[in-house]
């Protein structure tokens, strides 16, 4: 009945939001039942806190009073008790004083992803510039592409962002008059997705100092958005446990931890002056339950207020039932127990992957062992591409093993050729047996290509 | 340590997203403990399905298999079983055949609000035009203001949109060359927020026909976004029950319903050709539990695919635990039972409000009795303004009763003066005693002003 139109009615955003590359990978996985996916960022199934969640939900829903409150709308910013508990939790992670962790500037979100999206909305117009690590979290690149600002990659070293490179880019943008387009720097600060790299506290301090130096020329604040999604999935605290289970040492992991540093590097919130410039994005999704998606952010004013208004338009508040679940889990200690359990579990799975990599990967492949999070990062020689159309990827697929090609994690940048010889491999969702078998299959594929002079 | 900058780094969107007027109302409510709020769109607390939710969640979390699945990430489009059940549910509501209700084009969202937001993103650039009812849902006006398209009000009659007025505006836009900026018409089709008006199926068909006529000149599709948030909160099906409880007749409610029409007006999805032009936004939030926020939409292609990608950037999928809860509630019949219970409850509360209005409001105040939903709409004489700065509003506040001023529900429009003499009053959240007392207080306030010749 209705005519087919030649043009679509899609907006600029609509036209700029294609299928994310990762969706294609996931769909591919579904079509091959024998396939072992080391690509997904899903978390470990057997460790999910099923009994704990059931117990907490029963507590909430046992009485009409707490039950009705959990099943009613809440406020846009989030449940007051959860905001207070989350602020305390962050303060404890940083071993710091309270002033930089105000519940009043803490926003509860539907996963930390929603905070990444809304801060991009609140800060960035089309053509603005956002600094990202090179490589970075690929969904953040999708957000920027859809919304219109340009991503500008800053080199990543083993201890985090390359400050000299950041300064060089800032200086060059100042010279070209583009500094006013720079709005923020996005940093996945702990056990980064995709590389596993953690940025040191000193570097966070250095980033804030550098950004500040260029603010006057920019004419407005330049924010540091610290995405700490993987922060609590650290292995350090369970190093002693692992050492008892495995004969060989965990060389990349410091063994003796004082109580003060057992939580690892402090967040950028602990840098003096952070209250005005640091956006901290955290989540309970990965350290507790991925199906109960609750994230949060601490934001400077006026950004906090603006982002809260934007959230009012998105959904006027994250599902109250999930917020009550997390608030009770935090208050009762169930959350802390689950995190400790996950840390052990992932430390063990990372260990399984490390042993498999040592056994099956060609010895010349360089791979980075993480001290937390869900990912190993491996680098092949430059003449062996790993992208979705590459022979390596296609052969791996034929052999029923899937990884994330490294090139998906790099921003477009005319100043450098996009590296295309790396891979991200995850031990998050695969079982121990799948990790062993998956790495064996992938190693066998790589061996076929490794000795070839050129492809 | 960090310098204070004169300019903010906020984007255009950030600068265009002020505090929503309703937040101010809600905060005002909190500062007066004796205040009765007839303003909030919250739902009835005692009817929330606490025991039912607990039972379903226990079923899910009793076994590791279903428990782990519910606590793991799902896919961006939503749980396949919930998508299928939702499509069947809609088809049943329309008493129709399946082809216009494809699970493949059904997207699960965090409340229907998220769908309203994302379709605005997918379709509208700054300066585009969106038709809305005059008056309309005020949060939708906030979304448009933030995102940049212009809202254009179309007159509302007691049986829905004024088609002659819509045609007049379309013709005028064609003449001025602005038709290419028109992207969609937003219609709150059942028991509208704020007026309680339901748009007839014939009018929906008429709207689609009119939009189609102007598409060629627009050069692209013009969509009808049907927001059916209140659809299932209808009183018709329980009229007989109410009639037994109250001596006076329910004059605005048809008494005898055949099975085929007991669900009321069909949605625009039942119009031939709807698959290409109708965006249907529905929700389980209001008819089941507001704290477990699950909404959904059926969208035409390519809009479905684009909106799914946008959702991937927002949050890559609504919390799986809540989706599993709704899927089980739908499949087991717990959902249908809860809806039937709510229908009775709201029919009763509407009745309580009606009797209070008859008793306490000045007899010359015109008010519209709804056949469903959560709201009454009352119209004062034009010389008595009701806005937040008006004497009526301020006196009501002093007497501890709160309503939503009608002017908040009107789009800016240079072609007509914004009506400012109406009020929205809700029986959703207030108890029966509060409804009686609130309407009494408000009636006494109105009486003070009603006999004055001018203010």
Coordinates of C-alpha atoms in Angstrom, one line a residue, chain A:
Chain A
X1 CA 0.0 0.0 0.0
X2 CA 2.7 2.5 0.9
X3 CA 5.2 3.5 -1.7
X4 CA 8.9 2.6 -1.5
X5 CA 10.9 5.8 -1.2
X6 CA 14.3 6.3 -2.8
X7 CA 15.8 8.2 0.1
X8 CA 15.6 7.2 3.7
X9 CA 14.5 9.6 6.4
X10 CA 17.6 8.7 8.6
X11 CA 19.4 11.5 10.4
X12 CA 23.2 12.1 10.2
X13 CA 23.6 9.9 13.3
X14 CA 21.4 7.2 11.8
X15 CA 23.5 7.2 8.6
X16 CA 26.7 7.1 10.6
X17 CA 25.8 4.1 12.7
X18 CA 26.6 0.9 10.8
X19 CA 26.6 -2.6 12.1
X20 CA 29.4 -2.8 14.7
X21 CA 32.2 -5.2 13.5
X22 CA 31.9 -7.2 16.7
X23 CA 28.2 -8.1 16.0
X24 CA 29.4 -9.7 12.8
X25 CA 31.9 -11.7 14.8
X26 CA 29.3 -12.8 17.3
X27 CA 26.8 -13.8 14.6
X28 CA 29.6 -15.8 12.9
X29 CA 30.1 -17.6 16.2
X30 CA 26.5 -18.7 16.3
X31 CA 26.6 -20.4 12.9
X32 CA 29.4 -22.8 13.9
X33 CA 28.4 -24.9 16.8
X34 CA 31.9 -26.4 17.3
X35 CA 33.5 -23.0 17.3
X36 CA 35.4 -21.9 20.4
X37 CA 35.1 -18.1 20.8
X38 CA 38.0 -16.3 22.4
X39 CA 36.5 -13.1 21.0
X40 CA 33.6 -12.4 23.3
X41 CA 34.0 -10.1 26.3
X42 CA 31.3 -12.1 28.1
X43 CA 32.2 -13.2 31.7
X44 CA 32.6 -16.6 33.3
X45 CA 29.3 -18.5 33.4
X46 CA 29.9 -20.9 36.3
X47 CA 31.0 -18.0 38.6
X48 CA 27.9 -16.0 38.2
X49 CA 26.3 -15.3 41.6
X50 CA 23.1 -17.2 41.1
X51 CA 22.4 -18.3 44.7
X52 CA 23.6 -15.0 46.1
X53 CA 21.4 -13.0 43.8
X54 CA 18.4 -15.2 44.7
X55 CA 19.1 -14.7 48.4
X56 CA 19.3 -10.9 48.1
X57 CA 16.2 -10.7 45.9
X58 CA 14.3 -12.8 48.3
X59 CA 15.3 -10.4 51.1
X60 CA 14.0 -7.5 49.1
X61 CA 10.8 -9.1 47.9
X62 CA 9.9 -10.8 51.2
X63 CA 8.3 -7.7 52.7
X64 CA 5.7 -5.6 50.8
X65 CA 7.5 -2.4 52.0
X66 CA 11.0 -3.1 50.5
X67 CA 9.4 -5.1 47.6
X68 CA 7.1 -2.3 46.5
X69 CA 9.9 0.3 46.8
X70 CA 12.1 -1.9 44.5
X71 CA 9.4 -2.4 42.0
X72 CA 8.5 1.3 41.8
X73 CA 10.2 4.0 39.8
X74 CA 13.2 5.7 41.5
X75 CA 14.8 9.0 40.7
X76 CA 16.9 9.7 37.6
X77 CA 20.2 10.0 39.5
X78 CA 19.7 6.7 41.2
X79 CA 18.9 5.1 44.6
X80 CA 20.3 7.3 47.4
X81 CA 21.6 4.3 49.4
X82 CA 23.3 2.8 46.3
X83 CA 24.9 6.2 45.5
X84 CA 26.2 6.5 49.0
X85 CA 27.5 2.9 49.1
X86 CA 29.1 3.3 45.7
X87 CA 30.9 6.4 46.7
X88 CA 32.2 4.7 49.9
X89 CA 33.3 1.7 47.8
X90 CA 35.3 3.9 45.5
X91 CA 36.9 5.8 48.3
X92 CA 38.0 2.5 49.8
X93 CA 39.4 1.2 46.5
X94 CA 41.5 4.4 46.4
X95 CA 42.4 4.3 50.1
X96 CA 41.5 8.0 50.1
X97 CA 39.6 10.7 51.9
X98 CA 36.0 11.4 51.1
X99 CA 35.9 14.8 49.4
X100 CA 36.6 13.5 45.9
X101 CA 33.9 10.8 46.2
X102 CA 30.7 12.8 46.7
X103 CA 27.4 10.8 46.4
X104 CA 25.9 14.1 45.1
X105 CA 27.9 13.9 41.9
X106 CA 27.5 10.2 41.5
X107 CA 25.1 9.0 38.8
X108 CA 23.8 5.4 38.5
X109 CA 23.6 4.2 34.9
X110 CA 22.6 1.1 32.9
X111 CA 26.1 -0.3 32.8
X112 CA 29.1 2.1 32.5
X113 CA 28.5 2.0 28.7
X114 CA 25.6 4.3 29.1
X115 CA 27.8 6.8 30.9
X116 CA 30.3 6.7 28.1
X117 CA 27.5 7.4 25.6
X118 CA 25.9 10.2 27.6
X119 CA 29.2 12.1 28.3
X120 CA 29.9 12.0 24.6
X121 CA 26.5 13.5 24.1
X122 CA 27.0 16.2 26.7
X123 CA 30.5 17.2 25.6
X124 CA 31.0 16.5 21.9
X125 CA 29.7 18.2 18.8
X126 CA 30.5 16.8 15.3
X127 CA 34.1 17.5 14.4
X128 CA 35.3 17.8 18.1
X129 CA 38.3 15.8 19.1
X130 CA 38.5 13.0 21.6
X131 CA 41.8 11.4 22.6
X132 CA 41.9 7.7 22.9
X133 CA 44.5 5.1 23.6
X134 CA 45.9 3.5 20.5
X135 CA 44.5 0.8 20.6
X136 CA 41.3 1.3 22.6
X137 CA 37.9 -0.2 23.5
X138 CA 36.3 -0.7 20.1
X139 CA 32.7 0.1 21.2
X140 CA 33.9 3.5 22.3
X141 CA 35.1 4.1 18.7
X142 CA 31.7 3.1 17.5
X143 CA 30.1 5.7 19.8
X144 CA 32.4 8.4 18.5
X145 CA 31.8 7.5 14.9
X146 CA 28.0 7.6 15.4
X147 CA 28.0 10.8 17.3
X148 CA 30.4 12.7 15.1
X149 CA 33.6 13.7 17.1
X150 CA 36.9 12.5 15.7
X151 CA 39.0 10.0 17.7
X152 CA 42.7 10.7 17.9
X153 CA 44.9 7.9 19.1
X154 CA 47.7 8.4 21.6
X155 CA 50.4 5.7 21.8
X156 CA 50.2 3.2 24.5
X157 CA 53.2 1.8 26.4
X158 CA 53.4 -1.1 28.9
X159 CA 52.7 1.2 31.8
X160 CA 50.0 3.3 30.1
X161 CA 49.7 6.3 27.8
X162 CA 52.8 7.8 26.2
X163 CA 52.8 11.3 27.7
X164 CA 55.4 12.6 25.3
X165 CA 53.2 11.6 22.4
X166 CA 50.2 13.2 24.0
X167 CA 52.1 16.5 24.5
X168 CA 53.3 16.3 20.9
X169 CA 49.7 16.0 19.6
X170 CA 48.4 18.8 21.9
X171 CA 51.2 21.1 20.7
X172 CA 50.4 20.3 17.1
X173 CA 46.7 21.0 17.6
X174 CA 47.5 24.3 19.4
X175 CA 49.6 25.3 16.4
X176 CA 46.8 24.4 13.9
X177 CA 44.2 26.2 16.0
X178 CA 42.2 23.0 16.6
X179 CA 42.7 22.9 20.4
X180 CA 39.3 24.3 21.0
X181 CA 37.8 21.2 19.5
X182 CA 39.5 18.9 22.1
X183 CA 36.9 18.0 24.8
X184 CA 38.3 14.9 26.6
X185 CA 40.7 12.1 26.8
X186 CA 39.3 8.6 27.2
X187 CA 41.4 6.2 29.2
X188 CA 40.6 2.5 30.0
X189 CA 42.9 2.7 33.0
X190 CA 43.0 -0.8 34.5
X191 CA 43.8 -4.1 32.5
X192 CA 42.7 -2.2 29.4
X193 CA 40.5 -3.6 26.8
X194 CA 42.1 -4.8 24.5
X195 CA 45.7 -4.9 25.7
X196 CA 45.5 -5.6 29.4
X197 CA 47.7 -2.6 30.1
X198 CA 47.2 -0.6 33.3
X199 CA 48.1 3.1 33.4
X200 CA 50.1 4.0 36.5
X201 CA 48.8 6.6 38.9
X202 CA 51.8 8.8 38.1
X203 CA 50.8 8.8 34.4
X204 CA 47.2 9.7 35.3
X205 CA 48.6 12.7 37.2
X206 CA 50.8 13.5 34.3
X207 CA 47.8 13.4 31.8
X208 CA 45.8 15.8 34.0
X209 CA 48.8 18.1 34.2
X210 CA 49.3 18.1 30.5
X211 CA 45.6 18.7 29.7
X212 CA 45.6 21.6 32.2
X213 CA 48.5 23.2 30.4
X214 CA 46.6 23.4 27.2
X215 CA 43.2 24.4 28.6
X216 CA 43.9 28.1 28.4
X217 CA 44.5 27.8 24.7
X218 CA 41.5 25.5 24.3
X219 CA 39.3 28.1 26.1
X220 CA 37.4 25.5 28.1
X221 CA 38.1 22.5 30.4
X222 CA 39.5 19.3 28.9
X223 CA 38.3 16.3 30.8
X224 CA 39.9 13.0 31.6
X225 CA 37.3 10.2 31.3
X226 CA 38.7 7.2 33.3
X227 CA 36.9 4.0 32.3
X228 CA 37.7 1.6 35.2
X229 CA 35.4 -1.2 34.0
X230 CA 38.0 -4.0 34.8
X231 CA 39.4 -2.4 37.9
X232 CA 38.1 -5.0 40.4
X233 CA 39.0 -8.0 38.2
X234 CA 42.6 -7.9 39.4
X235 CA 44.8 -11.0 40.1
X236 CA 47.3 -9.4 42.4
X237 CA 45.4 -9.9 45.6
X238 CA 45.3 -13.7 44.9
X239 CA 48.9 -14.1 43.7
X240 CA 49.8 -16.1 46.8
X241 CA 46.9 -18.5 46.1
X242 CA 48.0 -19.0 42.5
X243 CA 51.6 -19.5 43.5
X244 CA 50.7 -22.4 45.7
X245 CA 48.8 -24.0 42.8
X246 CA 51.4 -23.5 40.1
X247 CA 55.0 -24.4 40.2
X248 CA 56.4 -21.7 38.0
X249 CA 56.4 -18.1 39.3
X250 CA 54.0 -15.3 38.1
X251 CA 56.8 -13.2 36.8
X252 CA 54.7 -10.1 35.9
X253 CA 52.9 -9.9 39.2
X254 CA 54.3 -8.3 42.3
X255 CA 54.2 -10.8 45.1
X256 CA 54.3 -8.8 48.3
X257 CA 51.5 -6.2 48.7
X258 CA 51.1 -3.9 51.6
X259 CA 47.5 -3.4 52.9
X260 CA 47.5 0.1 51.4
X261 CA 48.3 -1.0 47.9
X262 CA 46.4 -4.2 47.8
X263 CA 43.8 -2.5 45.6
X264 CA 46.5 -1.5 43.1
X265 CA 46.9 1.8 41.4
X266 CA 44.7 4.6 42.6
X267 CA 42.2 6.1 40.2
X268 CA 42.6 9.6 38.8
X269 CA 40.0 10.7 41.4
X270 CA 42.8 10.7 43.9
X271 CA 44.8 13.3 42.0
X272 CA 44.4 16.8 43.6
X273 CA 42.0 18.9 41.6
X274 CA 40.3 15.8 40.1
X275 CA 36.9 17.0 41.3
X276 CA 36.9 19.6 38.5
X277 CA 38.3 17.5 35.6
X278 CA 38.0 13.7 36.1
X279 CA 34.9 11.7 34.9
X280 CA 35.2 8.3 36.5
X281 CA 33.1 5.5 34.9
X282 CA 32.7 2.4 36.9
X283 CA 30.5 -0.7 36.8
X284 CA 29.1 -3.5 39.0
X285 CA 28.2 -5.4 35.8
X286 CA 31.5 -7.2 35.3
X287 CA 32.5 -7.8 38.9
X288 CA 29.1 -8.9 40.0
X289 CA 26.6 -10.0 37.3
X290 CA 26.5 -9.1 33.7
X291 CA 22.8 -9.7 33.5
X292 CA 22.1 -7.2 36.2
X293 CA 23.5 -4.2 34.5
X294 CA 24.3 -1.4 36.9
X295 CA 27.1 1.1 36.3
X296 CA 27.9 4.5 37.7
X297 CA 29.9 7.6 37.2
X298 CA 31.3 10.5 39.3
X299 CA 31.3 13.7 37.2
X300 CA 32.5 17.3 37.7
X301 CA 29.9 20.0 37.6
X302 CA 28.3 21.3 35.4
X303 CA 28.7 18.0 33.5
X304 CA 27.1 16.0 36.3
X305 CA 23.9 18.0 36.1
X306 CA 23.8 18.1 32.4
X307 CA 24.3 14.3 32.1
X308 CA 21.6 13.7 34.7
X309 CA 19.2 15.7 32.5
X310 CA 20.2 13.7 29.5
X311 CA 19.6 10.5 31.4
X312 CA 16.1 11.9 32.3
X313 CA 15.5 11.9 28.5
X314 CA 17.0 8.5 27.9
X315 CA 15.2 6.5 30.6
X316 CA 14.6 8.7 33.8
X317 CA 16.6 6.2 35.9
X318 CA 18.1 2.7 35.8
X319 CA 15.7 -0.1 36.9
X320 CA 15.2 0.2 40.6
X321 CA 15.0 -3.5 41.3
X322 CA 18.6 -3.9 40.0
X323 CA 19.8 -0.9 42.0
X324 CA 18.3 -2.4 45.2
X325 CA 20.0 -5.7 44.4
X326 CA 23.4 -4.1 44.2
X327 CA 22.8 -1.8 47.2
X328 CA 22.0 -4.9 49.4
X329 CA 24.9 -6.9 47.9
X330 CA 27.3 -4.1 48.7
X331 CA 26.0 -3.5 52.2
X332 CA 25.9 -7.2 53.1
X333 CA 29.3 -8.1 51.9
X334 CA 27.9 -10.5 49.2
X335 CA 29.4 -8.2 46.6
X336 CA 32.9 -8.3 48.1
X337 CA 32.7 -12.1 48.4
X338 CA 31.7 -12.4 44.7
X339 CA 34.6 -10.1 43.6
X340 CA 37.1 -12.2 45.6
X341 CA 35.7 -15.4 44.0
X342 CA 35.9 -13.8 40.5
X343 CA 39.5 -12.6 41.1
X344 CA 40.6 -16.2 41.9
X345 CA 38.7 -17.6 39.1
X346 CA 40.0 -15.2 36.4
X347 CA 43.6 -15.4 37.8
X348 CA 43.3 -19.2 37.4
X349 CA 41.8 -18.9 33.8
X350 CA 44.5 -16.4 32.8
X351 CA 47.1 -18.9 34.1
X352 CA 45.5 -21.7 32.0
X353 CA 45.7 -19.4 29.0
X354 CA 49.2 -18.4 29.7
X355 CA 50.4 -22.1 29.9
X356 CA 48.5 -22.9 26.7
X357 CA 50.1 -19.9 24.9
X358 CA 53.6 -21.0 26.1
X359 CA 52.9 -24.5 24.9
X360 CA 51.1 -23.9 21.5
X361 CA 52.0 -20.4 20.2
X362 CA 55.1 -20.1 18.0
X363 CA 57.8 -18.9 20.4
X364 CA 58.4 -15.7 18.5
X365 CA 54.9 -14.4 18.9
X366 CA 54.9 -11.6 21.4
X367 CA 52.1 -11.6 23.9
X368 CA 51.3 -9.5 26.9
X369 CA 50.3 -11.2 30.1
X370 CA 47.7 -9.2 32.0
X371 CA 47.5 -8.7 35.8
X372 CA 43.7 -8.5 35.7
X373 CA 40.8 -8.2 33.4
X374 CA 39.7 -10.6 30.7
X375 CA 42.2 -10.3 27.8
X376 CA 45.6 -11.3 26.4
X377 CA 47.0 -9.2 23.6
X378 CA 49.3 -10.9 21.1
X379 CA 51.4 -9.3 18.3
X380 CA 52.4 -11.1 15.2
X381 CA 55.1 -10.0 12.8
X382 CA 54.0 -7.0 10.7
X383 CA 53.8 -9.0 7.5
X384 CA 51.1 -11.3 8.9
X385 CA 47.8 -9.5 8.9
X386 CA 45.0 -10.7 11.3
X387 CA 41.9 -8.7 10.1
X388 CA 38.6 -10.4 9.3
X389 CA 39.5 -10.8 5.6
X390 CA 43.0 -12.1 6.3
X391 CA 44.1 -15.6 5.7
X392 CA 44.9 -16.0 9.4
X393 CA 41.4 -15.0 10.5
X394 CA 39.7 -17.1 7.8
X395 CA 41.9 -20.2 8.6
X396 CA 41.2 -19.8 12.3
X397 CA 37.5 -19.6 11.5
X398 CA 37.7 -22.8 9.4
X399 CA 39.5 -24.4 12.4
X400 CA 36.7 -23.3 14.7
X401 CA 38.4 -20.7 16.8
X402 CA 37.6 -17.0 16.9
X403 CA 39.6 -14.0 18.1
X404 CA 39.1 -10.2 17.9
X405 CA 41.4 -8.7 15.1
X406 CA 43.5 -5.9 16.7
X407 CA 42.8 -3.5 13.8
X408 CA 39.2 -3.1 15.1
X409 CA 40.6 -1.4 18.2
X410 CA 42.4 1.4 16.4
X411 CA 41.0 4.8 15.5
X412 CA 41.3 6.0 11.9
X413 CA 44.3 8.3 11.7
X414 CA 46.0 9.6 8.6
X415 CA 49.2 10.1 10.6
X416 CA 49.9 6.4 11.0
X417 CA 49.0 3.2 9.2
X418 CA 46.5 1.2 11.2
X419 CA 48.3 -1.7 12.8
X420 CA 46.7 -4.9 11.5
X421 CA 48.9 -7.7 12.9
X422 CA 47.5 -8.1 16.5
X423 CA 44.8 -10.1 18.2
X424 CA 42.8 -9.9 21.3
X425 CA 42.1 -13.2 23.0
X426 CA 39.7 -13.5 26.0
X427 CA 39.6 -16.1 28.8
X428 CA 36.4 -14.5 30.2
X429 CA 33.7 -16.8 28.9
X430 CA 35.5 -19.9 27.6
X431 CA 35.8 -22.8 29.9
X432 CA 39.3 -24.1 30.9
X433 CA 39.0 -26.9 28.4
X434 CA 38.0 -24.5 25.7
X435 CA 40.8 -22.1 26.5
X436 CA 43.3 -25.0 26.1
X437 CA 41.8 -26.3 22.9
X438 CA 41.2 -22.9 21.5
X439 CA 44.7 -21.7 22.0
X440 CA 46.0 -25.1 20.6
X441 CA 43.9 -24.6 17.4
X442 CA 45.0 -20.9 17.1
X443 CA 48.6 -21.9 17.7
X444 CA 48.4 -24.5 15.0
X445 CA 47.0 -21.9 12.6
X446 CA 49.7 -19.4 13.4
X447 CA 52.4 -21.9 13.0
X448 CA 51.3 -22.4 9.4
X449 CA 51.8 -18.8 8.6
X450 CA 54.6 -17.9 10.9
X451 CA 57.5 -19.3 8.8
X452 CA 56.3 -17.7 5.6
X453 CA 58.4 -14.8 4.5
X454 CA 55.5 -12.7 3.3
X455 CA 51.7 -13.0 2.6

